PDB file of N, CA and C in Angstrom:
ATOM      1  N   VAL A  23       0.853  -1.170   0.000  1.00 56.00           N
ATOM      2  CA  VAL A  23       0.000   0.000   0.000  1.00 56.00           C
ATOM      3  C   VAL A  23       0.895   1.227   0.000  1.00 56.00           C
ATOM      4  N   ASN A  24       0.800   2.008  -1.014  1.00 60.00           N
ATOM      5  CA  ASN A  24       1.602   3.224  -1.147  1.00 60.00           C
ATOM      6  C   ASN A  24       3.083   2.981  -0.889  1.00 60.00           C
ATOM      7  N   GLY A  25       3.580   1.796  -1.226  1.00 59.00           N
ATOM      8  CA  GLY A  25       4.978   1.471  -1.035  1.00 59.00           C
ATOM      9  C   GLY A  25       5.387   1.303   0.414  1.00 59.00           C
ATOM     10  N   MET A  26       4.393   1.220   1.320  1.00 59.00           N
ATOM     11  CA  MET A  26       4.691   1.142   2.743  1.00 59.00           C
ATOM     12  C   MET A  26       4.325  -0.196   3.365  1.00 59.00           C
ATOM     13  N   LEU A  27       3.412  -0.912   2.788  1.00 55.00           N
ATOM     14  CA  LEU A  27       2.961  -2.180   3.341  1.00 55.00           C
ATOM     15  C   LEU A  27       2.933  -3.237   2.252  1.00 55.00           C
ATOM     16  N   ALA A  28       3.324  -4.447   2.589  1.00 50.00           N
ATOM     17  CA  ALA A  28       3.194  -5.563   1.662  1.00 50.00           C
ATOM     18  C   ALA A  28       1.845  -6.250   1.857  1.00 50.00           C
ATOM     19  N   MET A  29       1.189  -5.975   2.976  1.00 52.00           N
ATOM     20  CA  MET A  29      -0.122  -6.556   3.238  1.00 52.00           C
ATOM     21  C   MET A  29      -0.927  -5.589   4.083  1.00 52.00           C
ATOM     22  N   THR A  30      -2.227  -5.729   4.057  1.00 48.00           N
ATOM     23  CA  THR A  30      -3.091  -4.863   4.836  1.00 48.00           C
ATOM     24  C   THR A  30      -3.059  -5.292   6.291  1.00 48.00           C
ATOM     25  N   ARG A  31      -2.849  -4.348   7.165  1.00 55.00           N
ATOM     26  CA  ARG A  31      -2.930  -4.606   8.597  1.00 55.00           C
ATOM     27  C   ARG A  31      -4.048  -3.738   9.143  1.00 55.00           C
ATOM     28  N   ALA A  32      -5.011  -4.362   9.787  1.00 53.00           N
ATOM     29  CA  ALA A  32      -6.239  -3.672  10.150  1.00 53.00           C
ATOM     30  C   ALA A  32      -6.113  -2.780  11.380  1.00 53.00           C
ATOM     31  N   LEU A  33      -5.291  -3.138  12.337  1.00 58.00           N
ATOM     32  CA  LEU A  33      -5.318  -2.426  13.608  1.00 58.00           C
ATOM     33  C   LEU A  33      -4.273  -1.323  13.724  1.00 58.00           C
ATOM     34  N   GLY A  34      -3.165  -1.483  13.088  1.00 59.00           N
ATOM     35  CA  GLY A  34      -2.095  -0.492  13.201  1.00 59.00           C
ATOM     36  C   GLY A  34      -2.082   0.443  12.024  1.00 59.00           C
ATOM     37  N   ASP A  35      -0.904   0.958  11.725  1.00 64.00           N
ATOM     38  CA  ASP A  35      -0.674   1.812  10.555  1.00 64.00           C
ATOM     39  C   ASP A  35      -1.625   3.000  10.497  1.00 64.00           C
ATOM     40  N   HIS A  36      -1.654   3.746  11.595  1.00 59.00           N
ATOM     41  CA  HIS A  36      -2.562   4.889  11.700  1.00 59.00           C
ATOM     42  C   HIS A  36      -2.275   5.964  10.663  1.00 59.00           C
ATOM     43  N   MET A  37      -1.034   6.028  10.152  1.00 61.00           N
ATOM     44  CA  MET A  37      -0.727   7.039   9.148  1.00 61.00           C
ATOM     45  C   MET A  37      -1.417   6.752   7.818  1.00 61.00           C
ATOM     46  N   LEU A  38      -2.018   5.564   7.691  1.00 63.00           N
ATOM     47  CA  LEU A  38      -2.743   5.226   6.462  1.00 63.00           C
ATOM     48  C   LEU A  38      -4.262   5.294   6.655  1.00 63.00           C
ATOM     49  N   LYS A  39      -4.684   5.903   7.763  1.00 64.00           N
ATOM     50  CA  LYS A  39      -6.112   5.983   8.068  1.00 64.00           C
ATOM     51  C   LYS A  39      -6.496   7.414   8.412  1.00 64.00           C
ATOM     52  N   MET A  40      -7.801   7.679   8.349  1.00 58.00           N
ATOM     53  CA  MET A  40      -8.297   8.976   8.784  1.00 58.00           C
ATOM     54  C   MET A  40      -7.991   9.130  10.264  1.00 58.00           C
ATOM     55  N   PRO A  41      -7.714  10.229  10.801  1.00 62.00           N
ATOM     56  CA  PRO A  41      -7.733  11.566  10.180  1.00 62.00           C
ATOM     57  C   PRO A  41      -6.414  11.956   9.513  1.00 62.00           C
ATOM     58  N   MET A  42      -5.406  11.077   9.516  1.00 62.00           N
ATOM     59  CA  MET A  42      -4.123  11.423   8.893  1.00 62.00           C
ATOM     60  C   MET A  42      -4.276  11.613   7.383  1.00 62.00           C
ATOM     61  N   LEU A  43      -5.170  10.857   6.774  1.00 58.00           N
ATOM     62  CA  LEU A  43      -5.460  10.971   5.341  1.00 58.00           C
ATOM     63  C   LEU A  43      -6.944  11.272   5.167  1.00 58.00           C
ATOM     64  N   PRO A  44      -7.326  11.822   4.013  1.00 63.00           N
ATOM     65  CA  PRO A  44      -8.748  12.121   3.803  1.00 63.00           C
ATOM     66  C   PRO A  44      -9.631  10.871   3.835  1.00 63.00           C
ATOM     67  N   ASN A  45      -9.082   9.739   3.416  1.00 69.00           N
ATOM     68  CA  ASN A  45      -9.815   8.470   3.415  1.00 69.00           C
ATOM     69  C   ASN A  45      -8.887   7.373   3.905  1.00 69.00           C
ATOM     70  N   ASP A  46      -9.467   6.331   4.493  1.00 65.00           N
ATOM     71  CA  ASP A  46      -8.660   5.191   4.915  1.00 65.00           C
ATOM     72  C   ASP A  46      -8.067   4.503   3.695  1.00 65.00           C
ATOM     73  N   VAL A  47      -6.769   4.209   3.758  1.00 63.00           N
ATOM     74  CA  VAL A  47      -6.104   3.439   2.702  1.00 63.00           C
ATOM     75  C   VAL A  47      -6.187   1.955   3.043  1.00 63.00           C
ATOM     76  N   VAL A  48      -6.132   1.630   4.331  1.00 64.00           N
ATOM     77  CA  VAL A  48      -6.324   0.261   4.789  1.00 64.00           C
ATOM     78  C   VAL A  48      -7.582   0.226   5.640  1.00 64.00           C
ATOM     79  N   SER A  49      -8.202  -0.934   5.709  1.00 64.00           N
ATOM     80  CA  SER A  49      -9.483  -1.060   6.398  1.00 64.00           C
ATOM     81  C   SER A  49      -9.438  -2.183   7.411  1.00 64.00           C
ATOM     82  N   ASN A  50     -10.192  -2.025   8.490  1.00 63.00           N
ATOM     83  CA  ASN A  50     -10.335  -3.095   9.469  1.00 63.00           C
ATOM     84  C   ASN A  50     -11.616  -3.876   9.243  1.00 63.00           C
ATOM     85  N   VAL A  51     -12.296  -3.604   8.144  1.00 69.00           N
ATOM     86  CA  VAL A  51     -13.529  -4.311   7.811  1.00 69.00           C
ATOM     87  C   VAL A  51     -13.173  -5.463   6.871  1.00 69.00           C
ATOM     88  N   PRO A  52     -13.361  -6.711   7.311  1.00 70.00           N
ATOM     89  CA  PRO A  52     -12.960  -7.847   6.481  1.00 70.00           C
ATOM     90  C   PRO A  52     -13.924  -8.104   5.333  1.00 70.00           C
ATOM     91  N   ASP A  53     -13.396  -8.662   4.250  1.00 74.00           N
ATOM     92  CA  ASP A  53     -14.232  -9.199   3.175  1.00 74.00           C
ATOM     93  C   ASP A  53     -14.569 -10.621   3.583  1.00 74.00           C
ATOM     94  N   ILE A  54     -15.843 -10.923   3.684  1.00 84.00           N
ATOM     95  CA  ILE A  54     -16.270 -12.236   4.162  1.00 84.00           C
ATOM     96  C   ILE A  54     -17.190 -12.876   3.137  1.00 84.00           C
ATOM     97  N   THR A  55     -16.921 -14.136   2.854  1.00 86.00           N
ATOM     98  CA  THR A  55     -17.842 -14.940   2.057  1.00 86.00           C
ATOM     99  C   THR A  55     -18.102 -16.231   2.820  1.00 86.00           C
ATOM    100  N   SER A  56     -19.199 -16.855   2.507  1.00 91.00           N
ATOM    101  CA  SER A  56     -19.559 -18.109   3.160  1.00 91.00           C
ATOM    102  C   SER A  56     -19.883 -19.133   2.084  1.00 91.00           C
ATOM    103  N   THR A  57     -19.317 -20.314   2.223  1.00 90.00           N
ATOM    104  CA  THR A  57     -19.550 -21.394   1.263  1.00 90.00           C
ATOM    105  C   THR A  57     -19.818 -22.671   2.035  1.00 90.00           C
ATOM    106  N   ASP A  58     -20.862 -23.360   1.667  1.00 94.00           N
ATOM    107  CA  ASP A  58     -21.155 -24.632   2.303  1.00 94.00           C
ATOM    108  C   ASP A  58     -20.202 -25.695   1.769  1.00 94.00           C
ATOM    109  N   VAL A  59     -19.608 -26.452   2.674  1.00 93.00           N
ATOM    110  CA  VAL A  59     -18.745 -27.564   2.302  1.00 93.00           C
ATOM    111  C   VAL A  59     -19.605 -28.825   2.325  1.00 93.00           C
ATOM    112  N   THR A  60     -19.498 -29.602   1.255  1.00 95.00           N
ATOM    113  CA  THR A  60     -20.296 -30.819   1.151  1.00 95.00           C
ATOM    114  C   THR A  60     -19.379 -32.038   1.093  1.00 95.00           C
ATOM    115  N   LYS A  61     -19.973 -33.201   1.121  1.00 95.00           N
ATOM    116  CA  LYS A  61     -19.207 -34.452   1.022  1.00 95.00           C
ATOM    117  C   LYS A  61     -18.506 -34.582  -0.325  1.00 95.00           C
ATOM    118  N   GLN A  62     -18.967 -33.841  -1.307  1.00 95.00           N
ATOM    119  CA  GLN A  62     -18.352 -33.891  -2.635  1.00 95.00           C
ATOM    120  C   GLN A  62     -17.051 -33.085  -2.696  1.00 95.00           C
ATOM    121  N   ASP A  63     -16.829 -32.214  -1.727  1.00 94.00           N
ATOM    122  CA  ASP A  63     -15.598 -31.417  -1.691  1.00 94.00           C
ATOM    123  C   ASP A  63     -14.467 -32.260  -1.114  1.00 94.00           C
ATOM    124  N   SER A  64     -13.347 -32.305  -1.815  1.00 92.00           N
ATOM    125  CA  SER A  64     -12.203 -33.116  -1.393  1.00 92.00           C
ATOM    126  C   SER A  64     -11.242 -32.348  -0.497  1.00 92.00           C
ATOM    127  N   PHE A  65     -11.171 -31.032  -0.692  1.00 93.00           N
ATOM    128  CA  PHE A  65     -10.227 -30.223   0.068  1.00 93.00           C
ATOM    129  C   PHE A  65     -10.626 -28.763  -0.014  1.00 93.00           C
ATOM    130  N   ILE A  66     -10.012 -27.980   0.871  1.00 94.00           N
ATOM    131  CA  ILE A  66     -10.161 -26.525   0.879  1.00 94.00           C
ATOM    132  C   ILE A  66      -8.752 -25.949   0.836  1.00 94.00           C
ATOM    133  N   ILE A  67      -8.561 -24.935   0.026  1.00 94.00           N
ATOM    134  CA  ILE A  67      -7.276 -24.255  -0.019  1.00 94.00           C
ATOM    135  C   ILE A  67      -7.453 -22.898   0.652  1.00 94.00           C
ATOM    136  N   LEU A  68      -6.765 -22.706   1.748  1.00 91.00           N
ATOM    137  CA  LEU A  68      -6.772 -21.438   2.464  1.00 91.00           C
ATOM    138  C   LEU A  68      -5.356 -20.886   2.392  1.00 91.00           C
ATOM    139  N   ALA A  69      -5.189 -19.760   1.720  1.00 91.00           N
ATOM    140  CA  ALA A  69      -3.848 -19.234   1.494  1.00 91.00           C
ATOM    141  C   ALA A  69      -3.853 -17.712   1.536  1.00 91.00           C
ATOM    142  N   CYS A  70      -2.687 -17.139   1.779  1.00 86.00           N
ATOM    143  CA  CYS A  70      -2.505 -15.691   1.790  1.00 86.00           C
ATOM    144  C   CYS A  70      -2.364 -15.165   0.366  1.00 86.00           C
ATOM    145  N   ASP A  71      -2.393 -13.838   0.271  1.00 83.00           N
ATOM    146  CA  ASP A  71      -2.336 -13.212  -1.045  1.00 83.00           C
ATOM    147  C   ASP A  71      -1.041 -13.479  -1.790  1.00 83.00           C
ATOM    148  N   GLY A  72       0.024 -13.830  -1.096  1.00 89.00           N
ATOM    149  CA  GLY A  72       1.266 -14.165  -1.784  1.00 89.00           C
ATOM    150  C   GLY A  72       1.130 -15.368  -2.686  1.00 89.00           C
ATOM    151  N   VAL A  73       0.245 -16.291  -2.326  1.00 94.00           N
ATOM    152  CA  VAL A  73      -0.060 -17.434  -3.195  1.00 94.00           C
ATOM    153  C   VAL A  73      -0.962 -16.970  -4.324  1.00 94.00           C
ATOM    154  N   TRP A  74      -2.035 -16.263  -3.970  1.00 92.00           N
ATOM    155  CA  TRP A  74      -3.032 -15.881  -4.977  1.00 92.00           C
ATOM    156  C   TRP A  74      -2.514 -14.823  -5.949  1.00 92.00           C
ATOM    157  N   ASP A  75      -1.423 -14.133  -5.597  1.00 91.00           N
ATOM    158  CA  ASP A  75      -0.830 -13.169  -6.530  1.00 91.00           C
ATOM    159  C   ASP A  75      -0.259 -13.857  -7.764  1.00 91.00           C
ATOM    160  N   VAL A  76       0.163 -15.118  -7.621  1.00 96.00           N
ATOM    161  CA  VAL A  76       0.859 -15.787  -8.729  1.00 96.00           C
ATOM    162  C   VAL A  76       0.200 -17.099  -9.172  1.00 96.00           C
ATOM    163  N   ILE A  77      -0.786 -17.582  -8.425  1.00 97.00           N
ATOM    164  CA  ILE A  77      -1.498 -18.818  -8.767  1.00 97.00           C
ATOM    165  C   ILE A  77      -2.991 -18.527  -8.684  1.00 97.00           C
ATOM    166  N   ASN A  78      -3.706 -18.723  -9.778  1.00 96.00           N
ATOM    167  CA  ASN A  78      -5.147 -18.468  -9.696  1.00 96.00           C
ATOM    168  C   ASN A  78      -5.865 -19.681  -9.100  1.00 96.00           C
ATOM    169  N   ASP A  79      -7.142 -19.512  -8.805  1.00 95.00           N
ATOM    170  CA  ASP A  79      -7.915 -20.558  -8.132  1.00 95.00           C
ATOM    171  C   ASP A  79      -7.822 -21.903  -8.845  1.00 95.00           C
ATOM    172  N   GLN A  80      -8.088 -21.896 -10.138  1.00 97.00           N
ATOM    173  CA  GLN A  80      -8.115 -23.151 -10.887  1.00 97.00           C
ATOM    174  C   GLN A  80      -6.740 -23.798 -10.974  1.00 97.00           C
ATOM    175  N   GLN A  81      -5.694 -22.980 -11.115  1.00 98.00           N
ATOM    176  CA  GLN A  81      -4.334 -23.528 -11.125  1.00 98.00           C
ATOM    177  C   GLN A  81      -4.014 -24.201  -9.792  1.00 98.00           C
ATOM    178  N   ALA A  82      -4.408 -23.580  -8.687  1.00 97.00           N
ATOM    179  CA  ALA A  82      -4.157 -24.163  -7.364  1.00 97.00           C
ATOM    180  C   ALA A  82      -4.885 -25.493  -7.215  1.00 97.00           C
ATOM    181  N   VAL A  83      -6.131 -25.540  -7.660  1.00 97.00           N
ATOM    182  CA  VAL A  83      -6.899 -26.790  -7.593  1.00 97.00           C
ATOM    183  C   VAL A  83      -6.217 -27.862  -8.424  1.00 97.00           C
ATOM    184  N   GLN A  84      -5.792 -27.522  -9.635  1.00 98.00           N
ATOM    185  CA  GLN A  84      -5.126 -28.502 -10.502  1.00 98.00           C
ATOM    186  C   GLN A  84      -3.822 -28.996  -9.887  1.00 98.00           C
ATOM    187  N   LEU A  85      -3.043 -28.078  -9.320  1.00 97.00           N
ATOM    188  CA  LEU A  85      -1.783 -28.477  -8.679  1.00 97.00           C
ATOM    189  C   LEU A  85      -2.041 -29.451  -7.533  1.00 97.00           C
ATOM    190  N   VAL A  86      -3.046 -29.166  -6.719  1.00 97.00           N
ATOM    191  CA  VAL A  86      -3.364 -30.048  -5.586  1.00 97.00           C
ATOM    192  C   VAL A  86      -3.877 -31.394  -6.090  1.00 97.00           C
ATOM    193  N   LEU A  87      -4.778 -31.381  -7.064  1.00 97.00           N
ATOM    194  CA  LEU A  87      -5.315 -32.649  -7.587  1.00 97.00           C
ATOM    195  C   LEU A  87      -4.213 -33.525  -8.182  1.00 97.00           C
ATOM    196  N   GLU A  88      -3.332 -32.908  -8.972  1.00 97.00           N
ATOM    197  CA  GLU A  88      -2.238 -33.684  -9.583  1.00 97.00           C
ATOM    198  C   GLU A  88      -1.312 -34.254  -8.508  1.00 97.00           C
ATOM    199  N   SER A  89      -1.006 -33.447  -7.519  1.00 96.00           N
ATOM    200  CA  SER A  89      -0.121 -33.911  -6.443  1.00 96.00           C
ATOM    201  C   SER A  89      -0.783 -34.988  -5.600  1.00 96.00           C
ATOM    202  N   MET A  90      -2.082 -34.869  -5.374  1.00 94.00           N
ATOM    203  CA  MET A  90      -2.802 -35.903  -4.632  1.00 94.00           C
ATOM    204  C   MET A  90      -2.737 -37.231  -5.372  1.00 94.00           C
ATOM    205  N   ARG A  91      -2.904 -37.188  -6.702  1.00 95.00           N
ATOM    206  CA  ARG A  91      -2.818 -38.419  -7.500  1.00 95.00           C
ATOM    207  C   ARG A  91      -1.432 -39.052  -7.373  1.00 95.00           C
ATOM    208  N   GLU A  92      -0.400 -38.213  -7.368  1.00 95.00           N
ATOM    209  CA  GLU A  92       0.969 -38.726  -7.253  1.00 95.00           C
ATOM    210  C   GLU A  92       1.251 -39.288  -5.861  1.00 95.00           C
ATOM    211  N   LEU A  93       0.690 -38.678  -4.835  1.00 94.00           N
ATOM    212  CA  LEU A  93       0.982 -39.077  -3.462  1.00 94.00           C
ATOM    213  C   LEU A  93       0.097 -40.210  -2.937  1.00 94.00           C
ATOM    214  N   THR A  94      -1.061 -40.412  -3.529  1.00 92.00           N
ATOM    215  CA  THR A  94      -1.996 -41.422  -3.021  1.00 92.00           C
ATOM    216  C   THR A  94      -1.365 -42.807  -2.888  1.00 92.00           C
ATOM    217  N   PRO A  95      -0.569 -43.267  -3.854  1.00 93.00           N
ATOM    218  CA  PRO A  95       0.026 -44.601  -3.701  1.00 93.00           C
ATOM    219  C   PRO A  95       0.949 -44.733  -2.480  1.00 93.00           C
ATOM    220  N   ILE A  96       1.501 -43.642  -1.998  1.00 94.00           N
ATOM    221  CA  ILE A  96       2.418 -43.727  -0.855  1.00 94.00           C
ATOM    222  C   ILE A  96       1.827 -43.084   0.408  1.00 94.00           C
ATOM    223  N   ALA A  97       0.514 -42.846   0.410  1.00 89.00           N
ATOM    224  CA  ALA A  97      -0.135 -42.162   1.530  1.00 89.00           C
ATOM    225  C   ALA A  97       0.071 -42.892   2.856  1.00 89.00           C
ATOM    226  N   ARG A  98      -0.030 -44.201   2.849  1.00 91.00           N
ATOM    227  CA  ARG A  98       0.153 -44.957   4.097  1.00 91.00           C
ATOM    228  C   ARG A  98       1.577 -44.844   4.614  1.00 91.00           C
ATOM    229  N   GLN A  99       2.544 -44.863   3.716  1.00 93.00           N
ATOM    230  CA  GLN A  99       3.937 -44.715   4.127  1.00 93.00           C
ATOM    231  C   GLN A  99       4.177 -43.321   4.708  1.00 93.00           C
ATOM    232  N   LEU A 100       3.598 -42.314   4.086  1.00 90.00           N
ATOM    233  CA  LEU A 100       3.736 -40.954   4.601  1.00 90.00           C
ATOM    234  C   LEU A 100       3.174 -40.862   6.018  1.00 90.00           C
ATOM    235  N   GLU A 101       2.001 -41.451   6.200  1.00 89.00           N
ATOM    236  CA  GLU A 101       1.363 -41.441   7.517  1.00 89.00           C
ATOM    237  C   GLU A 101       2.228 -42.171   8.547  1.00 89.00           C
ATOM    238  N   ALA A 102       2.791 -43.297   8.144  1.00 92.00           N
ATOM    239  CA  ALA A 102       3.668 -44.060   9.040  1.00 92.00           C
ATOM    240  C   ALA A 102       4.912 -43.249   9.411  1.00 92.00           C
ATOM    241  N   ASP A 103       5.351 -42.389   8.498  1.00 94.00           N
ATOM    242  CA  ASP A 103       6.512 -41.536   8.737  1.00 94.00           C
ATOM    243  C   ASP A 103       6.148 -40.257   9.490  1.00 94.00           C
ATOM    244  N   GLY A 104       4.865 -40.115   9.851  1.00 93.00           N
ATOM    245  CA  GLY A 104       4.421 -38.936  10.588  1.00 93.00           C
ATOM    246  C   GLY A 104       4.224 -37.700   9.736  1.00 93.00           C
ATOM    247  N   ARG A 105       4.045 -37.899   8.435  1.00 92.00           N
ATOM    248  CA  ARG A 105       3.825 -36.772   7.520  1.00 92.00           C
ATOM    249  C   ARG A 105       2.422 -36.842   6.965  1.00 92.00           C
ATOM    250  N   SER A 106       1.721 -35.734   6.988  1.00 92.00           N
ATOM    251  CA  SER A 106       0.368 -35.724   6.442  1.00 92.00           C
ATOM    252  C   SER A 106       0.403 -35.253   4.991  1.00 92.00           C
ATOM    253  N   MET A 107      -0.541 -35.754   4.231  1.00 92.00           N
ATOM    254  CA  MET A 107      -0.634 -35.338   2.838  1.00 92.00           C
ATOM    255  C   MET A 107      -0.963 -33.840   2.776  1.00 92.00           C
ATOM    256  N   ALA A 108      -1.782 -33.357   3.700  1.00 93.00           N
ATOM    257  CA  ALA A 108      -2.139 -31.934   3.719  1.00 93.00           C
ATOM    258  C   ALA A 108      -0.896 -31.065   3.896  1.00 93.00           C
ATOM    259  N   GLU A 109      -0.003 -31.477   4.785  1.00 93.00           N
ATOM    260  CA  GLU A 109       1.231 -30.723   5.019  1.00 93.00           C
ATOM    261  C   GLU A 109       2.091 -30.689   3.757  1.00 93.00           C
ATOM    262  N   ILE A 110       2.205 -31.804   3.096  1.00 94.00           N
ATOM    263  CA  ILE A 110       3.016 -31.884   1.876  1.00 94.00           C
ATOM    264  C   ILE A 110       2.398 -31.037   0.772  1.00 94.00           C
ATOM    265  N   LEU A 111       1.082 -31.100   0.629  1.00 96.00           N
ATOM    266  CA  LEU A 111       0.407 -30.319  -0.409  1.00 96.00           C
ATOM    267  C   LEU A 111       0.514 -28.821  -0.132  1.00 96.00           C
ATOM    268  N   ALA A 112       0.398 -28.424   1.138  1.00 95.00           N
ATOM    269  CA  ALA A 112       0.544 -27.019   1.494  1.00 95.00           C
ATOM    270  C   ALA A 112       1.953 -26.534   1.153  1.00 95.00           C
ATOM    271  N   ARG A 113       2.952 -27.331   1.498  1.00 95.00           N
ATOM    272  CA  ARG A 113       4.339 -26.980   1.188  1.00 95.00           C
ATOM    273  C   ARG A 113       4.540 -26.871  -0.317  1.00 95.00           C
ATOM    274  N   MET A 114       3.909 -27.761  -1.077  1.00 96.00           N
ATOM    275  CA  MET A 114       4.020 -27.727  -2.540  1.00 96.00           C
ATOM    276  C   MET A 114       3.477 -26.403  -3.083  1.00 96.00           C
ATOM    277  N   LEU A 115       2.331 -25.940  -2.568  1.00 96.00           N
ATOM    278  CA  LEU A 115       1.772 -24.668  -3.034  1.00 96.00           C
ATOM    279  C   LEU A 115       2.686 -23.500  -2.676  1.00 96.00           C
ATOM    280  N   VAL A 116       3.261 -23.518  -1.489  1.00 95.00           N
ATOM    281  CA  VAL A 116       4.201 -22.470  -1.087  1.00 95.00           C
ATOM    282  C   VAL A 116       5.405 -22.461  -2.024  1.00 95.00           C
ATOM    283  N   GLU A 117       5.972 -23.635  -2.279  1.00 96.00           N
ATOM    284  CA  GLU A 117       7.137 -23.734  -3.165  1.00 96.00           C
ATOM    285  C   GLU A 117       6.796 -23.272  -4.581  1.00 96.00           C
ATOM    286  N   GLU A 118       5.600 -23.610  -5.046  1.00 97.00           N
ATOM    287  CA  GLU A 118       5.178 -23.187  -6.387  1.00 97.00           C
ATOM    288  C   GLU A 118       5.039 -21.664  -6.456  1.00 97.00           C
ATOM    289  N   ALA A 119       4.451 -21.064  -5.429  1.00 96.00           N
ATOM    290  CA  ALA A 119       4.313 -19.607  -5.399  1.00 96.00           C
ATOM    291  C   ALA A 119       5.684 -18.933  -5.395  1.00 96.00           C
ATOM    292  N   LEU A 120       6.616 -19.465  -4.619  1.00 95.00           N
ATOM    293  CA  LEU A 120       7.970 -18.919  -4.610  1.00 95.00           C
ATOM    294  C   LEU A 120       8.633 -19.079  -5.961  1.00 95.00           C
ATOM    295  N   ALA A 121       8.457 -20.222  -6.598  1.00 97.00           N
ATOM    296  CA  ALA A 121       9.051 -20.474  -7.908  1.00 97.00           C
ATOM    297  C   ALA A 121       8.480 -19.530  -8.963  1.00 97.00           C
ATOM    298  N   ARG A 122       7.247 -19.103  -8.769  1.00 97.00           N
ATOM    299  CA  ARG A 122       6.615 -18.187  -9.717  1.00 97.00           C
ATOM    300  C   ARG A 122       6.923 -16.723  -9.395  1.00 97.00           C
ATOM    301  N   GLY A 123       7.745 -16.500  -8.388  1.00 95.00           N
ATOM    302  CA  GLY A 123       8.231 -15.149  -8.111  1.00 95.00           C
ATOM    303  C   GLY A 123       7.420 -14.324  -7.134  1.00 95.00           C
ATOM    304  N   SER A 124       6.577 -14.930  -6.328  1.00 93.00           N
ATOM    305  CA  SER A 124       5.820 -14.164  -5.353  1.00 93.00           C
ATOM    306  C   SER A 124       6.763 -13.522  -4.337  1.00 93.00           C
ATOM    307  N   ASN A 125       6.526 -12.251  -4.040  1.00 86.00           N
ATOM    308  CA  ASN A 125       7.320 -11.510  -3.057  1.00 86.00           C
ATOM    309  C   ASN A 125       6.530 -11.235  -1.797  1.00 86.00           C
ATOM    310  N   ASP A 126       5.287 -11.632  -1.781  1.00 81.00           N
ATOM    311  CA  ASP A 126       4.382 -11.293  -0.682  1.00 81.00           C
ATOM    312  C   ASP A 126       4.349 -12.411   0.349  1.00 81.00           C
ATOM    313  N   ASN A 127       3.594 -12.187   1.407  1.00 79.00           N
ATOM    314  CA  ASN A 127       3.433 -13.203   2.443  1.00 79.00           C
ATOM    315  C   ASN A 127       2.866 -14.479   1.824  1.00 79.00           C
ATOM    316  N   ILE A 128       3.511 -15.600   2.097  1.00 84.00           N
ATOM    317  CA  ILE A 128       3.062 -16.876   1.539  1.00 84.00           C
ATOM    318  C   ILE A 128       2.881 -17.849   2.688  1.00 84.00           C
ATOM    319  N   SER A 129       1.642 -18.196   2.941  1.00 70.00           N
ATOM    320  CA  SER A 129       1.358 -19.202   3.961  1.00 70.00           C
ATOM    321  C   SER A 129       0.027 -19.861   3.665  1.00 70.00           C
TER     322      SER A 129
END
């Protein structure tokens, strides 16, 4: 934001809010959507803007689906080793965002 923030912070950064500026540049009002999760949904991707800056929704879904197909044959071994498929898939998305040049918060 104005070369001062890499992400919006709702509570601080008073110099980016009224009365310091004519209008708030950052907001403490969240954007909220609600989606029902059904048995047909296989996973949910919750990520910061650093991921979404370089990977669109459909690309992220495709990356996860392809990786799930690759990992399914060894899922039991991963579990025995104390590694969850969710952890591996999350790490894969982070690595992909970094490889695509994201400079923002990635989690």
